[in-house]
Amino acid sequence: MADSSTQSIVIGASPDRVAAVVCDFARYPEWTEAVRRTEVVEEYEDGYASQVRFTIDAGVMADEYVLAYEYAEDLSRIEWHLVSPSTMQKSQRGSYDLVGNPDGTCTVTYTLEVELSVGMLGMFRRKAEKMIMDTALKQLKRRVEATGAA
């Protein structure tokens, strides 16, 4: 079983604006360094992606996988899981929780649980998870704030 890791960041935008960037999967390769390609495989009736194929290359790790997404009605929570094992992953579960703050900013809490197909010492796995989460949150913050707060 994989361990779960959580990190948070405050972004200078409304939760709606943050959710719009998170849900715009086609643009991930523009702002997420490791993501080379994305493809929305299936959509819900409301147009939100239900399954997305990712092709990533993070130097030491390259992979292609499909994530299934579910959304809270108000988009305050966006969660996903790995549809089937990939070359590098046995399982993946994650979520973004978006909470609006009184000053108009949004606190984004990112939770990620990954079980790799390849063995990795716990110390190195935790360090890699922290780096992945830290990078993902900083890139999200940069993208949202660069495209204008709403």
Coordinates of N, CA and C in Angstrom, one line a residue:
M1 N 0.8 -1.2 0.0 CA 0.0 0.0 0.0 C 0.9 1.2 0.0
A2 N 0.5 2.2 -0.7 CA 1.3 3.5 -0.9 C 0.9 4.4 0.3
D3 N 1.9 5.2 0.7 CA 1.6 6.3 1.7 C 1.1 7.5 1.0
S4 N 0.3 8.3 1.7 CA -0.2 9.5 1.2 C 0.6 10.7 1.6
S5 N 0.8 11.6 0.7 CA 1.6 12.9 1.1 C 0.6 14.1 0.7
T6 N 0.8 15.1 1.5 CA -0.1 16.3 1.4 C 0.8 17.6 1.5
Q7 N 0.5 18.5 0.6 CA 1.1 19.8 0.7 C 0.1 20.9 0.3
S8 N 0.3 22.1 0.8 CA -0.6 23.2 0.5 C 0.2 24.4 0.0
I9 N -0.5 25.3 -0.8 CA 0.0 26.5 -1.2 C -1.1 27.5 -1.3
V10 N -0.8 28.8 -1.1 CA -1.8 29.9 -1.3 C -1.6 30.5 -2.7
I11 N -2.6 30.6 -3.5 CA -2.6 31.2 -4.8 C -3.4 32.4 -4.9
G12 N -2.8 33.5 -5.5 CA -3.5 34.8 -5.6 C -4.6 34.8 -6.6
A13 N -5.6 34.0 -6.4 CA -6.8 33.9 -7.3 C -7.9 33.3 -6.6
S14 N -9.1 33.4 -7.2 CA -10.3 32.7 -6.6 C -10.2 31.2 -6.9
P15 N -10.9 30.4 -6.1 CA -11.0 29.0 -6.3 C -11.5 28.7 -7.7
D16 N -12.5 29.4 -8.2 CA -13.0 29.2 -9.6 C -11.9 29.3 -10.6
R17 N -11.0 30.3 -10.5 CA -9.9 30.5 -11.4 C -8.9 29.4 -11.3
V18 N -8.6 28.9 -10.1 CA -7.7 27.8 -9.9 C -8.3 26.5 -10.5
A19 N -9.5 26.3 -10.3 CA -10.2 25.1 -10.8 C -10.2 25.1 -12.3
A20 N -10.4 26.3 -12.9 CA -10.4 26.4 -14.4 C -9.0 26.0 -15.0
V21 N -7.9 26.4 -14.3 CA -6.6 26.0 -14.8 C -6.4 24.5 -14.5
V22 N -6.8 24.0 -13.4 CA -6.6 22.5 -13.1 C -7.4 21.7 -14.1
C23 N -8.5 22.1 -14.5 CA -9.4 21.3 -15.4 C -9.1 21.5 -16.8
D24 N -8.2 22.4 -17.2 CA -7.8 22.6 -18.6 C -6.7 21.7 -19.0
F25 N -6.9 20.5 -19.1 CA -5.9 19.4 -19.3 C -5.1 19.6 -20.6
A26 N -5.8 20.1 -21.6 CA -5.1 20.3 -22.9 C -3.9 21.3 -22.8
R27 N -3.9 22.2 -21.8 CA -2.8 23.2 -21.7 C -1.7 22.8 -20.7
Y28 N -1.9 21.6 -20.1 CA -0.9 21.2 -19.1 C 0.6 21.2 -19.7
P29 N 0.8 20.7 -20.9 CA 2.1 20.7 -21.5 C 2.7 22.2 -21.6
E30 N 1.9 23.2 -21.6 CA 2.4 24.6 -21.6 C 3.0 25.0 -20.3
W31 N 2.6 24.5 -19.2 CA 3.0 25.0 -17.9 C 3.5 24.0 -16.9
T32 N 3.4 22.7 -17.3 CA 3.9 21.6 -16.4 C 5.1 21.0 -17.0
E33 N 6.2 21.2 -16.4 CA 7.5 20.8 -17.0 C 7.6 19.3 -17.5
A34 N 7.1 18.4 -16.7 CA 7.2 17.0 -17.0 C 6.2 16.5 -18.0
V35 N 5.1 17.2 -18.1 CA 4.0 16.7 -19.0 C 4.3 17.0 -20.5
R36 N 4.5 16.0 -21.3 CA 4.8 16.2 -22.7 C 3.5 16.2 -23.5
R37 N 2.5 15.5 -23.1 CA 1.3 15.4 -23.9 C 0.1 15.0 -23.0
T38 N -1.1 15.5 -23.3 CA -2.3 15.1 -22.7 C -3.4 14.9 -23.7
E39 N -4.3 14.0 -23.4 CA -5.4 13.7 -24.3 C -6.6 13.4 -23.4
V40 N -7.7 14.1 -23.6 CA -8.9 13.8 -22.9 C -9.5 12.6 -23.7
V41 N -9.6 11.5 -22.9 CA -10.1 10.3 -23.5 C -11.6 10.2 -23.5
E42 N -12.2 10.6 -22.3 CA -13.6 10.6 -22.1 C -14.0 11.9 -21.4
E43 N -15.3 12.3 -21.6 CA -15.8 13.5 -20.9 C -17.2 13.2 -20.3
Y44 N -17.5 13.9 -19.3 CA -18.9 13.8 -18.7 C -19.8 14.6 -19.6
E45 N -21.1 14.5 -19.4 CA -22.0 15.3 -20.2 C -21.8 16.8 -20.0
D46 N -21.3 17.2 -18.9 CA -21.1 18.7 -18.6 C -19.8 19.2 -19.3
G47 N -19.1 18.3 -20.0 CA -17.9 18.8 -20.7 C -16.6 18.6 -19.9
Y48 N -16.7 18.3 -18.6 CA -15.5 18.1 -17.8 C -14.9 16.7 -18.2
A49 N -13.6 16.6 -18.2 CA -12.9 15.4 -18.5 C -13.2 14.3 -17.4
S50 N -13.5 13.1 -17.9 CA -13.7 12.0 -17.0 C -12.4 11.1 -17.0
Q51 N -11.7 11.0 -18.1 CA -10.5 10.3 -18.2 C -9.5 11.1 -19.1
V52 N -8.3 11.1 -18.6 CA -7.2 11.9 -19.4 C -6.0 11.0 -19.4
R53 N -5.4 10.9 -20.6 CA -4.1 10.2 -20.9 C -3.0 11.2 -20.7
F54 N -2.0 10.9 -19.9 CA -0.8 11.7 -19.7 C 0.4 11.0 -20.3
T55 N 1.3 11.7 -21.0 CA 2.6 11.3 -21.3 C 3.6 12.2 -20.6
I56 N 4.4 11.6 -19.7 CA 5.3 12.4 -18.9 C 6.7 12.0 -19.2
D57 N 7.7 12.9 -19.0 CA 9.1 12.7 -19.0 C 9.7 13.6 -18.0
A58 N 10.1 13.0 -16.9 CA 10.7 13.8 -15.8 C 12.2 13.5 -15.7
G59 N 12.8 13.1 -16.9 CA 14.2 12.8 -16.9 C 14.5 11.4 -16.4
V60 N 14.5 11.2 -15.1 CA 14.7 9.9 -14.5 C 13.5 9.0 -14.6
M61 N 12.3 9.5 -14.9 CA 11.1 8.7 -15.0 C 10.3 9.2 -16.2
A62 N 9.9 8.3 -17.1 CA 9.0 8.6 -18.2 C 7.9 7.5 -18.1
D63 N 6.7 8.0 -18.4 CA 5.5 7.1 -18.3 C 4.4 7.6 -19.1
E64 N 3.4 6.7 -19.4 CA 2.2 7.1 -20.0 C 1.1 6.4 -19.2
Y65 N 0.0 7.1 -18.9 CA -1.0 6.5 -18.0 C -2.3 7.3 -18.2
V66 N -3.4 6.7 -17.8 CA -4.7 7.3 -17.9 C -5.3 7.5 -16.4
L67 N -5.7 8.7 -16.2 CA -6.3 9.0 -14.9 C -7.8 9.3 -15.1
A68 N -8.6 8.8 -14.1 CA -10.1 9.0 -14.1 C -10.3 10.1 -13.1
Y69 N -11.1 11.1 -13.4 CA -11.4 12.3 -12.6 C -12.8 12.3 -12.1
E70 N -13.0 12.8 -10.9 CA -14.3 13.1 -10.3 C -14.2 14.5 -9.7
Y71 N -15.3 15.2 -9.7 CA -15.3 16.6 -9.3 C -16.5 16.9 -8.3
A72 N -16.2 17.7 -7.3 CA -17.3 18.2 -6.4 C -18.1 19.1 -7.3
E73 N -19.4 19.2 -7.0 CA -20.3 20.0 -7.8 C -19.8 21.5 -7.9
D74 N -19.2 22.0 -6.8 CA -18.7 23.4 -6.8 C -17.2 23.5 -7.2
L75 N -16.6 22.4 -7.6 CA -15.2 22.2 -8.0 C -14.3 22.6 -6.8
S76 N -14.8 22.4 -5.6 CA -13.9 22.7 -4.4 C -13.0 21.5 -4.2
R77 N -13.3 20.3 -4.8 CA -12.4 19.1 -4.8 C -12.4 18.5 -6.1
I78 N -11.2 18.2 -6.6 CA -11.0 17.5 -7.8 C -10.1 16.3 -7.5
E79 N -10.6 15.1 -7.8 CA -9.8 14.0 -7.4 C -9.7 13.0 -8.6
W80 N -8.7 12.2 -8.5 CA -8.4 11.3 -9.6 C -7.8 9.9 -9.1
H81 N -7.8 9.0 -10.0 CA -7.1 7.7 -9.7 C -6.7 7.1 -11.0
L82 N -5.6 6.3 -10.9 CA -5.1 5.6 -12.1 C -6.0 4.5 -12.5
V83 N -6.4 4.5 -13.8 CA -7.3 3.6 -14.4 C -6.8 2.2 -14.4
S84 N -5.6 2.0 -14.8 CA -4.9 0.7 -14.8 C -3.4 0.9 -14.6
P85 N -2.7 -0.1 -14.2 CA -1.3 0.0 -14.0 C -0.5 0.5 -15.2
S86 N 0.5 1.2 -15.1 CA 1.3 1.7 -16.2 C 2.7 1.1 -16.0
T87 N 3.6 1.5 -16.9 CA 5.0 1.0 -16.8 C 5.6 1.3 -15.5
M88 N 5.4 2.5 -14.9 CA 6.0 2.9 -13.7 C 5.2 2.9 -12.4
Q89 N 3.8 2.8 -12.6 CA 2.9 2.9 -11.4 C 2.0 1.7 -11.3
K90 N 1.9 1.2 -10.1 CA 0.8 0.2 -9.8 C -0.5 0.9 -9.5
S91 N -0.4 2.1 -8.8 CA -1.6 2.8 -8.5 C -1.2 4.3 -8.2
Q92 N -2.3 5.1 -8.4 CA -2.1 6.5 -8.1 C -3.5 7.1 -7.7
R93 N -3.5 7.8 -6.6 CA -4.7 8.5 -6.2 C -4.3 9.9 -5.8
G94 N -5.1 10.9 -6.1 CA -4.8 12.2 -5.7 C -6.0 13.1 -5.7
S95 N -5.8 14.3 -5.2 CA -6.8 15.3 -5.1 C -6.3 16.7 -4.9
Y96 N -7.0 17.7 -5.4 CA -6.8 19.1 -5.1 C -8.0 19.5 -4.3
D97 N -7.8 20.1 -3.2 CA -8.9 20.7 -2.4 C -8.7 22.2 -2.5
L98 N -9.7 23.0 -2.9 CA -9.6 24.4 -3.1 C -10.5 25.1 -2.1
V99 N -9.9 26.0 -1.3 CA -10.6 26.7 -0.3 C -10.4 28.2 -0.4
G100 N -11.5 28.9 -0.6 CA -11.4 30.4 -0.8 C -11.0 31.1 0.5
N101 N -10.2 32.1 0.5 CA -9.8 32.8 1.7 C -10.4 34.2 1.7
P102 N -10.7 34.8 2.8 CA -11.3 36.1 2.9 C -10.6 37.2 2.1
D103 N -9.3 37.1 1.9 CA -8.6 38.1 1.1 C -8.6 37.9 -0.4
G104 N -9.4 36.9 -0.9 CA -9.6 36.7 -2.3 C -8.6 35.6 -2.9
T105 N -7.7 35.1 -2.0 CA -6.8 34.1 -2.5 C -7.4 32.7 -2.3
C106 N -6.7 31.7 -2.7 CA -7.2 30.3 -2.6 C -6.1 29.4 -2.0
T107 N -6.5 28.7 -1.0 CA -5.5 27.7 -0.5 C -5.8 26.4 -1.2
V108 N -4.8 25.9 -1.9 CA -4.8 24.6 -2.6 C -4.1 23.5 -1.8
T109 N -4.8 22.5 -1.5 CA -4.2 21.4 -0.8 C -4.1 20.2 -1.8
Y110 N -2.9 19.7 -2.0 CA -2.6 18.6 -3.0 C -2.3 17.4 -2.2
T111 N -3.0 16.3 -2.4 CA -2.8 15.1 -1.8 C -2.5 14.0 -2.9
L112 N -1.4 13.3 -2.7 CA -1.0 12.3 -3.7 C -0.5 11.0 -3.0
E113 N -1.0 9.9 -3.6 CA -0.6 8.6 -3.2 C -0.2 7.8 -4.4
V114 N 1.0 7.4 -4.5 CA 1.5 6.7 -5.7 C 2.2 5.4 -5.2
E115 N 1.9 4.3 -5.8 CA 2.6 3.0 -5.6 C 3.3 2.7 -6.9
L116 N 4.7 2.7 -6.9 CA 5.5 2.5 -8.0 C 5.6 1.0 -8.4
S117 N 5.8 0.7 -9.6 CA 6.0 -0.6 -10.1 C 7.5 -1.0 -9.8
V118 N 8.3 0.0 -9.7 CA 9.8 -0.3 -9.5 C 10.1 -0.1 -8.0
G119 N 11.0 -0.8 -7.4 CA 11.3 -0.6 -6.0 C 12.1 0.7 -5.8
M120 N 11.8 1.3 -4.7 CA 12.5 2.5 -4.3 C 12.6 2.6 -2.8
L121 N 13.7 2.9 -2.3 CA 13.8 3.0 -0.8 C 12.9 4.1 -0.3
G122 N 12.3 3.9 0.8 CA 11.3 4.8 1.4 C 11.8 6.2 1.5
M123 N 13.1 6.4 1.9 CA 13.7 7.7 2.0 C 13.7 8.5 0.7
F124 N 14.1 7.8 -0.4 CA 14.2 8.4 -1.7 C 12.8 8.6 -2.3
R125 N 11.9 7.7 -2.0 CA 10.5 7.8 -2.5 C 9.9 9.1 -1.9
R126 N 10.0 9.3 -0.6 CA 9.5 10.4 0.1 C 10.1 11.7 -0.4
K127 N 11.3 11.7 -0.7 CA 12.0 12.9 -1.2 C 11.5 13.2 -2.6
A128 N 11.3 12.2 -3.4 CA 10.8 12.3 -4.8 C 9.4 12.9 -4.7
E129 N 8.5 12.3 -3.8 CA 7.1 12.8 -3.7 C 7.1 14.3 -3.3
K130 N 7.9 14.6 -2.4 CA 8.0 16.0 -1.9 C 8.4 16.9 -3.1
M131 N 9.3 16.5 -3.9 CA 9.8 17.3 -5.0 C 8.7 17.4 -6.0
I132 N 8.0 16.3 -6.4 CA 7.0 16.3 -7.4 C 5.8 17.2 -6.9
M133 N 5.4 17.1 -5.7 CA 4.3 17.9 -5.2 C 4.7 19.4 -5.1
D134 N 5.9 19.7 -4.6 CA 6.3 21.1 -4.5 C 6.4 21.7 -5.9
T135 N 6.9 21.0 -6.8 CA 7.0 21.5 -8.2 C 5.6 21.7 -8.8
A136 N 4.7 20.7 -8.6 CA 3.4 20.8 -9.2 C 2.7 22.0 -8.6
L137 N 2.7 22.2 -7.3 CA 2.0 23.4 -6.7 C 2.6 24.7 -7.2
K138 N 3.9 24.8 -7.2 CA 4.6 26.1 -7.7 C 4.2 26.4 -9.1
Q139 N 4.2 25.3 -10.0 CA 3.9 25.5 -11.4 C 2.4 25.9 -11.5
L140 N 1.5 25.3 -10.7 CA 0.1 25.7 -10.8 C 0.0 27.2 -10.3
K141 N 0.6 27.5 -9.2 CA 0.5 28.9 -8.7 C 1.0 29.9 -9.8
R142 N 2.2 29.6 -10.4 CA 2.7 30.5 -11.5 C 1.7 30.6 -12.6
R143 N 1.1 29.5 -13.1 CA 0.2 29.5 -14.2 C -1.0 30.3 -13.9
V144 N -1.6 30.1 -12.7 CA -2.9 30.8 -12.4 C -2.6 32.3 -12.2
E145 N -1.6 32.6 -11.5 CA -1.3 34.0 -11.3 C -0.9 34.8 -12.5
A146 N -0.2 34.1 -13.5 CA 0.2 34.7 -14.7 C -1.0 34.9 -15.7
T147 N -2.0 34.1 -15.5 CA -3.2 34.2 -16.5 C -4.3 35.1 -15.9
G148 N -4.0 35.7 -14.7 CA -4.9 36.7 -14.2 C -5.9 36.2 -13.2
A149 N -6.0 36.8 -12.0 CA -6.9 36.4 -11.0 C -8.3 36.8 -11.3
A150 N -9.3 36.0 -10.9 CA -10.7 36.4 -11.2 C -11.4 36.4 -9.9

